Amino acid sequence: MGPLRRANQLTQLLDLTKGLDRYPVDVEQLAREYSRATAADDPIQDIVTEPLKGFEGALVPLRADPGGWLIVSNALATPGRRRFTVAHKFAHWVLHRHLLPPEGIYCSEEDVSRRNGEDIEKEADTFAAALLMPLHDLRRQIDPRAKPTLADLGALADRYGVSLTAATLRWLEITERRSLMVVSTEGYALWARSSDPAFKSGRFIRTSGPPHEIPAAAGAMRPDLSAECRAGHYAPSRSLVRRGGRGVHGPRDHLREGHHGASSRRCTTALANRGGGARTRRDRPVPTVAWA
C-alpha cells in the first residue's frame, strides 16, 4: 500500500473520530497510539527532541526490552519543522521499518524540509504532507484558482502547525496557477519549486550548476520595500531574473512580489503566481510573487 493511501486512511479515521475542524494534527499522539494498536510488539515507544547537527531527525530501533522504536527531532528547528519531521519519521515506521538498516534511518534537512528526497524519503514526505495537510481540507481553505497572500499562506501554516515553507509547498500541489517558489540566501537562490502549470509552461528556475544570483531590484534584496512586499508589490519580471541569465524561463511580464525573511537562517522564500488559461491582452491577469 502506497504512502498516499496509508495517509488517507489515517485522515479518514481522524475525520470520523475528531471531526473536520481538528487541526493541527497531534502527530505524536497519533504515532504512539496507532503503532501500539497495529504493532503491539514493535511500537513507537517514545518521541523526543534534542539538539541535532547534520540531520533533522531519526527513527532508531531500541535494542533493550521491550524493544520498539524511538523518534528523534531537532530541538534547534522551529515547532512547525519539528512537527513535519515527526510525521516524516512516523511515515518511515508505517511504510519502511522492515526495510531499514540495523541503525535505523537519519534524515537530512534536504530530505525533510525541502521535500526533495528520493525513494523512501520521497514516500515519507508524501505521507507526512498528506497526513498533516489533507487536500480536501486545503481546498476548503484556499481555492486552487486563488492568488493567496502571505497572510493566507501564513494562516494555512498556523492551521496545520507546519512551517510556511511546508504549507507553500503543499499549496503548490493544488494550485491551478503558474506558481513558483524560490528559497534564497545571501543574494543567491538555494532551491526552487514550480507548480505543475508553471513547469509545463516553462516557468522555473534552474538552481543546479552555477549559483543563480537574485537581482538587486528584487524585493528580497530591497529592505526599503519590506512592507510593500509583504502585502504584494508589483514589479517587472526582470526584477527576479537578470536579462540573458539563468532564471525564470518563459515570457517576461509583471509580477506582484512579496517577501518574508527567516532571520535566524538568513533565508528568503519566493512564490510566484501567474495566470491560468488564455485571456485577452486587456484582461490578462497580473502574475503574483509572494516572498515568504
Tab-separated table of C-alpha atoms in Angstrom:
chain	number	residue	atom	x	y	z
A	1	MET	CA	0.000	0.000	0.000
A	2	GLY	CA	1.441	3.358	-1.040
A	3	PRO	CA	2.097	6.434	1.135
A	4	LEU	CA	-0.919	8.419	-0.068
A	5	ARG	CA	-3.339	5.587	0.584
A	6	ARG	CA	-1.898	4.988	4.055
A	7	ALA	CA	-2.098	8.694	4.918
A	8	ASN	CA	-5.632	8.958	3.543
A	9	GLN	CA	-6.754	6.019	5.684
A	10	LEU	CA	-5.478	7.788	8.807
A	11	THR	CA	-7.076	11.051	7.660
A	12	GLN	CA	-10.458	9.352	7.293
A	13	LEU	CA	-10.068	7.829	10.753
A	14	LEU	CA	-9.243	11.226	12.262
A	15	ASP	CA	-12.142	12.874	10.445
A	16	LEU	CA	-14.536	10.302	11.886
A	17	THR	CA	-13.215	10.391	15.437
A	18	LYS	CA	-12.217	14.041	15.834
A	19	GLY	CA	-14.305	15.905	13.262
A	20	LEU	CA	-13.351	18.013	10.267
A	21	ASP	CA	-12.077	21.009	12.244
A	22	ARG	CA	-9.402	19.071	14.141
A	23	TYR	CA	-6.180	20.771	13.149
A	24	PRO	CA	-3.289	20.772	13.734
A	25	VAL	CA	-2.862	17.009	13.820
A	26	ASP	CA	-1.386	15.776	17.111
A	27	VAL	CA	1.081	13.624	15.207
A	28	GLU	CA	2.993	12.476	18.290
A	29	GLN	CA	-0.127	11.114	19.971
A	30	LEU	CA	-1.254	9.571	16.698
A	31	ALA	CA	2.110	7.866	16.127
A	32	ARG	CA	2.162	6.371	19.610
A	33	GLU	CA	-1.447	5.181	19.629
A	34	TYR	CA	-1.515	3.883	16.066
A	35	SER	CA	1.755	1.985	16.424
A	36	ARG	CA	0.614	0.343	19.661
A	37	ALA	CA	-2.752	-0.579	18.169
A	38	THR	CA	-1.348	-2.059	14.960
A	39	ALA	CA	2.042	-3.455	16.061
A	40	ALA	CA	1.950	-4.001	19.818
A	41	ASP	CA	5.222	-5.937	19.726
A	42	ASP	CA	7.074	-3.288	17.726
A	43	PRO	CA	5.577	0.149	18.519
A	44	ILE	CA	6.963	3.656	18.690
A	45	GLN	CA	7.933	3.793	22.356
A	46	ASP	CA	8.930	7.438	22.628
A	47	ILE	CA	9.298	10.686	20.690
A	48	VAL	CA	11.960	13.103	21.875
A	49	THR	CA	13.521	16.351	20.694
A	50	GLU	CA	17.242	17.045	21.044
A	51	PRO	CA	19.729	19.499	19.529
A	52	LEU	CA	20.982	17.803	16.360
A	53	LYS	CA	23.787	18.691	13.981
A	54	GLY	CA	23.978	17.365	10.454
A	55	PHE	CA	20.489	15.876	10.321
A	56	GLU	CA	16.877	16.836	11.094
A	57	GLY	CA	15.582	13.669	12.691
A	58	ALA	CA	15.889	9.926	13.122
A	59	LEU	CA	13.900	6.739	13.563
A	60	VAL	CA	16.016	4.451	15.725
A	61	PRO	CA	15.326	0.862	16.862
A	62	LEU	CA	15.501	0.217	20.615
A	63	ARG	CA	17.512	-2.912	21.384
A	64	ALA	CA	16.706	-3.198	25.074
A	65	ASP	CA	13.435	-4.715	26.238
A	66	PRO	CA	10.665	-4.117	25.424
A	67	GLY	CA	12.070	-3.082	22.029
A	68	GLY	CA	10.247	-0.837	19.621
A	69	TRP	CA	11.332	2.456	18.113
A	70	LEU	CA	12.424	5.956	19.060
A	71	ILE	CA	11.698	9.085	17.009
A	72	VAL	CA	14.100	11.994	17.437
A	73	SER	CA	13.510	15.515	16.072
A	74	ASN	CA	15.794	18.537	16.062
A	75	ALA	CA	15.284	20.900	19.012
A	76	LEU	CA	17.073	23.614	17.024
A	77	ALA	CA	14.314	23.625	14.396
A	78	THR	CA	11.059	25.582	14.597
A	79	PRO	CA	7.968	23.837	16.021
A	80	GLY	CA	6.475	23.596	12.525
A	81	ARG	CA	9.556	21.905	11.111
A	82	ARG	CA	9.708	19.537	14.086
A	83	ARG	CA	6.080	18.535	13.532
A	84	PHE	CA	6.794	17.711	9.892
A	85	THR	CA	9.926	15.788	10.880
A	86	VAL	CA	7.958	13.660	13.363
A	87	ALA	CA	5.328	12.975	10.690
A	88	HIS	CA	8.121	12.057	8.262
A	89	LYS	CA	9.600	9.618	10.785
A	90	PHE	CA	6.188	8.196	11.579
A	91	ALA	CA	5.879	7.567	7.829
A	92	HIS	CA	9.134	5.595	7.876
A	93	TRP	CA	7.736	3.479	10.715
A	94	VAL	CA	4.462	2.839	8.865
A	95	LEU	CA	6.000	2.217	5.446
A	96	HIS	CA	9.614	1.154	5.851
A	97	ARG	CA	10.506	-0.151	9.305
A	98	HIS	CA	11.059	-3.694	7.975
A	99	LEU	CA	13.392	-2.347	5.279
A	100	LEU	CA	15.651	-0.161	7.424
A	101	PRO	CA	19.276	-0.955	8.343
A	102	PRO	CA	20.050	-2.041	11.936
A	103	GLU	CA	20.961	1.506	12.980
A	104	GLY	CA	17.655	2.953	11.771
A	105	ILE	CA	17.352	5.958	9.479
A	106	TYR	CA	18.692	9.501	9.819
A	107	CYS	CA	17.287	12.215	7.544
A	108	SER	CA	18.899	15.446	6.410
A	109	GLU	CA	17.267	18.852	6.133
A	110	GLU	CA	17.066	18.425	2.363
A	111	ASP	CA	15.215	15.129	2.814
A	112	VAL	CA	12.631	16.688	5.130
A	113	SER	CA	12.330	20.469	4.774
A	114	ARG	CA	12.754	20.711	1.001
A	115	ARG	CA	10.726	17.588	0.237
A	116	ASN	CA	13.494	16.764	-2.192
A	117	GLY	CA	14.430	13.233	-1.182
A	118	GLU	CA	14.329	10.126	-3.339
A	119	ASP	CA	12.789	6.675	-2.971
A	120	ILE	CA	11.741	6.058	0.645
A	121	GLU	CA	12.484	9.672	1.617
A	122	LYS	CA	10.085	10.885	-1.060
A	123	GLU	CA	7.475	8.404	0.142
A	124	ALA	CA	7.874	9.618	3.738
A	125	ASP	CA	7.480	13.255	2.640
A	126	THR	CA	4.377	12.399	0.629
A	127	PHE	CA	2.843	10.629	3.620
A	128	ALA	CA	3.714	13.450	6.048
A	129	ALA	CA	2.323	16.206	3.829
A	130	ALA	CA	-0.896	14.301	3.148
A	131	LEU	CA	-1.392	13.477	6.839
A	132	LEU	CA	-0.738	16.984	8.190
A	133	MET	CA	-2.315	18.923	5.302
A	134	PRO	CA	-5.026	16.789	3.660
A	135	LEU	CA	-6.060	18.060	0.239
A	136	HIS	CA	-9.793	18.014	0.994
A	137	ASP	CA	-9.242	20.487	3.837
A	138	LEU	CA	-6.597	22.504	1.995
A	139	ARG	CA	-9.010	23.159	-0.887
A	140	ARG	CA	-11.572	24.420	1.610
A	141	GLN	CA	-9.061	26.914	2.971
A	142	ILE	CA	-7.683	28.256	-0.337
A	143	ASP	CA	-9.363	27.889	-3.707
A	144	PRO	CA	-6.951	26.304	-6.224
A	145	ARG	CA	-7.670	29.237	-8.571
A	146	ALA	CA	-6.876	31.889	-5.960
A	147	LYS	CA	-3.760	34.048	-5.640
A	148	PRO	CA	-3.066	33.779	-1.910
A	149	THR	CA	-1.265	36.470	0.036
A	150	LEU	CA	1.447	35.839	2.586
A	151	ALA	CA	-1.227	36.218	5.251
A	152	ASP	CA	-3.296	33.488	3.584
A	153	LEU	CA	-0.353	31.094	3.430
A	154	GLY	CA	0.667	32.013	6.980
A	155	ALA	CA	-2.855	31.206	8.191
A	156	LEU	CA	-2.584	27.873	6.379
A	157	ALA	CA	0.723	27.145	8.137
A	158	ASP	CA	-0.820	28.058	11.501
A	159	ARG	CA	-3.847	25.840	10.902
A	160	TYR	CA	-1.692	22.803	10.184
A	161	GLY	CA	1.088	23.619	12.649
A	162	VAL	CA	3.782	23.493	9.973
A	163	SER	CA	6.344	25.901	8.578
A	164	LEU	CA	5.412	28.486	5.965
A	165	THR	CA	7.657	26.645	3.518
A	166	ALA	CA	5.836	23.334	4.087
A	167	ALA	CA	2.423	24.976	3.673
A	168	THR	CA	3.536	26.723	0.490
A	169	LEU	CA	4.951	23.526	-0.994
A	170	ARG	CA	1.671	21.760	-0.282
A	171	TRP	CA	-0.321	24.612	-1.829
A	172	LEU	CA	1.837	24.370	-4.968
A	173	GLU	CA	0.480	20.841	-5.407
A	174	ILE	CA	-3.135	22.025	-5.802
A	175	THR	CA	-2.911	25.451	-7.390
A	176	GLU	CA	-4.177	25.881	-10.926
A	177	ARG	CA	-1.975	28.925	-11.336
A	178	ARG	CA	1.520	29.037	-12.792
A	179	SER	CA	3.314	29.418	-9.484
A	180	LEU	CA	6.954	29.323	-8.468
A	181	MET	CA	8.670	29.280	-5.085
A	182	VAL	CA	12.318	30.248	-4.645
A	183	VAL	CA	14.419	29.973	-1.483
A	184	SER	CA	17.426	32.283	-1.430
A	185	THR	CA	20.184	33.291	0.952
A	186	GLU	CA	22.909	35.924	0.751
A	187	GLY	CA	21.523	37.046	-2.589
A	188	TYR	CA	21.600	33.617	-4.276
A	189	ALA	CA	18.859	31.051	-4.962
A	190	LEU	CA	19.299	27.870	-2.926
A	191	TRP	CA	16.455	25.907	-4.482
A	192	ALA	CA	13.170	26.412	-6.270
A	193	ARG	CA	9.894	24.598	-6.860
A	194	SER	CA	7.251	25.167	-9.545
A	195	SER	CA	3.602	24.150	-9.690
A	196	ASP	CA	2.708	21.753	-12.486
A	197	PRO	CA	1.079	24.505	-14.603
A	198	ALA	CA	4.178	26.675	-14.195
A	199	PHE	CA	6.619	23.927	-15.043
A	200	LYS	CA	4.617	22.784	-18.064
A	201	SER	CA	4.560	26.360	-19.402
A	202	GLY	CA	8.316	26.747	-18.909
A	203	ARG	CA	8.258	28.853	-15.726
A	204	PHE	CA	11.012	27.514	-13.499
A	205	ILE	CA	14.403	28.414	-12.092
A	206	ARG	CA	17.417	26.166	-12.530
A	207	THR	CA	19.374	26.093	-9.290
A	208	SER	CA	21.722	23.254	-10.178
A	209	GLY	CA	25.127	24.156	-11.509
A	210	PRO	CA	26.495	27.703	-11.107
A	211	PRO	CA	24.793	29.874	-8.444
A	212	HIS	CA	21.736	31.836	-9.546
A	213	GLU	CA	22.053	35.420	-8.310
A	214	ILE	CA	18.910	37.266	-7.241
A	215	PRO	CA	18.967	40.705	-8.953
A	216	ALA	CA	19.318	43.770	-6.756
A	217	ALA	CA	15.874	45.024	-7.868
A	218	ALA	CA	14.090	42.018	-6.337
A	219	GLY	CA	12.049	42.699	-3.231
A	220	ALA	CA	14.083	40.199	-1.227
A	221	MET	CA	17.106	42.450	-1.826
A	222	ARG	CA	15.272	45.680	-1.026
A	223	PRO	CA	14.773	46.318	2.701
A	224	ASP	CA	13.024	49.571	1.784
A	225	LEU	CA	10.238	47.548	0.136
A	226	SER	CA	9.715	45.147	3.032
A	227	ALA	CA	6.219	46.369	3.968
A	228	GLU	CA	5.077	46.638	0.355
A	229	CYS	CA	6.363	43.171	-0.500
A	230	ARG	CA	4.575	41.519	2.380
A	231	ALA	CA	1.291	42.916	1.031
A	232	GLY	CA	2.183	42.450	-2.634
A	233	HIS	CA	4.479	44.648	-4.696
A	234	TYR	CA	4.113	44.940	-8.466
A	235	ALA	CA	7.352	44.714	-10.386
A	236	PRO	CA	8.588	43.638	-13.817
A	237	SER	CA	9.849	40.075	-14.017
A	238	ARG	CA	13.369	41.305	-14.708
A	239	SER	CA	13.462	42.212	-11.000
A	240	LEU	CA	13.535	38.481	-10.322
A	241	VAL	CA	15.846	37.351	-13.108
A	242	ARG	CA	18.700	39.007	-14.960
A	243	ARG	CA	18.306	39.570	-18.670
A	244	GLY	CA	20.291	36.961	-20.532
A	245	GLY	CA	20.985	34.926	-17.395
A	246	ARG	CA	19.573	31.742	-15.944
A	247	GLY	CA	16.306	32.159	-14.130
A	248	VAL	CA	12.570	32.112	-14.701
A	249	HIS	CA	12.059	30.716	-18.179
A	250	GLY	CA	9.117	31.977	-20.247
A	251	PRO	CA	7.679	35.365	-21.297
A	252	ARG	CA	8.710	38.392	-19.288
A	253	ASP	CA	5.773	40.205	-17.730
A	254	HIS	CA	4.848	41.931	-14.481
A	255	LEU	CA	4.887	40.332	-11.058
A	256	ARG	CA	3.336	41.146	-7.719
A	257	GLU	CA	6.158	40.482	-5.335
A	258	GLY	CA	6.162	39.854	-1.619
A	259	HIS	CA	8.764	38.521	0.805
A	260	HIS	CA	9.329	37.377	4.331
A	261	GLY	CA	12.797	36.542	5.608
A	262	ALA	CA	13.874	33.925	8.102
A	263	SER	CA	16.409	35.991	10.014
A	264	SER	CA	17.745	33.062	12.041
A	265	ARG	CA	18.899	31.377	8.868
A	266	ARG	CA	19.271	34.443	6.614
A	267	CYS	CA	16.954	32.830	4.064
A	268	THR	CA	14.131	34.198	1.947
A	269	THR	CA	11.473	32.165	0.162
A	270	ALA	CA	9.731	33.325	-3.007
A	271	LEU	CA	6.431	32.264	-4.511
A	272	ALA	CA	5.393	33.442	-7.989
A	273	ASN	CA	1.839	33.079	-9.282
A	274	ARG	CA	0.981	33.557	-12.911
A	275	GLY	CA	-2.396	33.471	-14.617
A	276	GLY	CA	-4.332	30.444	-15.749
A	277	GLY	CA	-5.917	29.936	-19.163
A	278	ALA	CA	-5.764	32.115	-22.248
A	279	ARG	CA	-7.149	35.657	-21.914
A	280	THR	CA	-7.306	38.778	-23.980
A	281	ARG	CA	-4.487	41.267	-23.702
A	282	ARG	CA	-6.750	43.702	-21.886
A	283	ASP	CA	-7.858	41.418	-19.048
A	284	ARG	CA	-4.707	39.318	-18.760
A	285	PRO	CA	-4.099	38.707	-15.028
A	286	VAL	CA	-1.038	40.190	-13.425
A	287	PRO	CA	1.170	37.398	-12.040
A	288	THR	CA	1.902	37.391	-8.338
A	289	VAL	CA	5.131	36.787	-6.486
A	290	ALA	CA	4.992	36.280	-2.726
A	291	TRP	CA	8.310	36.162	-0.882
A	292	ALA	CA	7.844	34.057	2.205
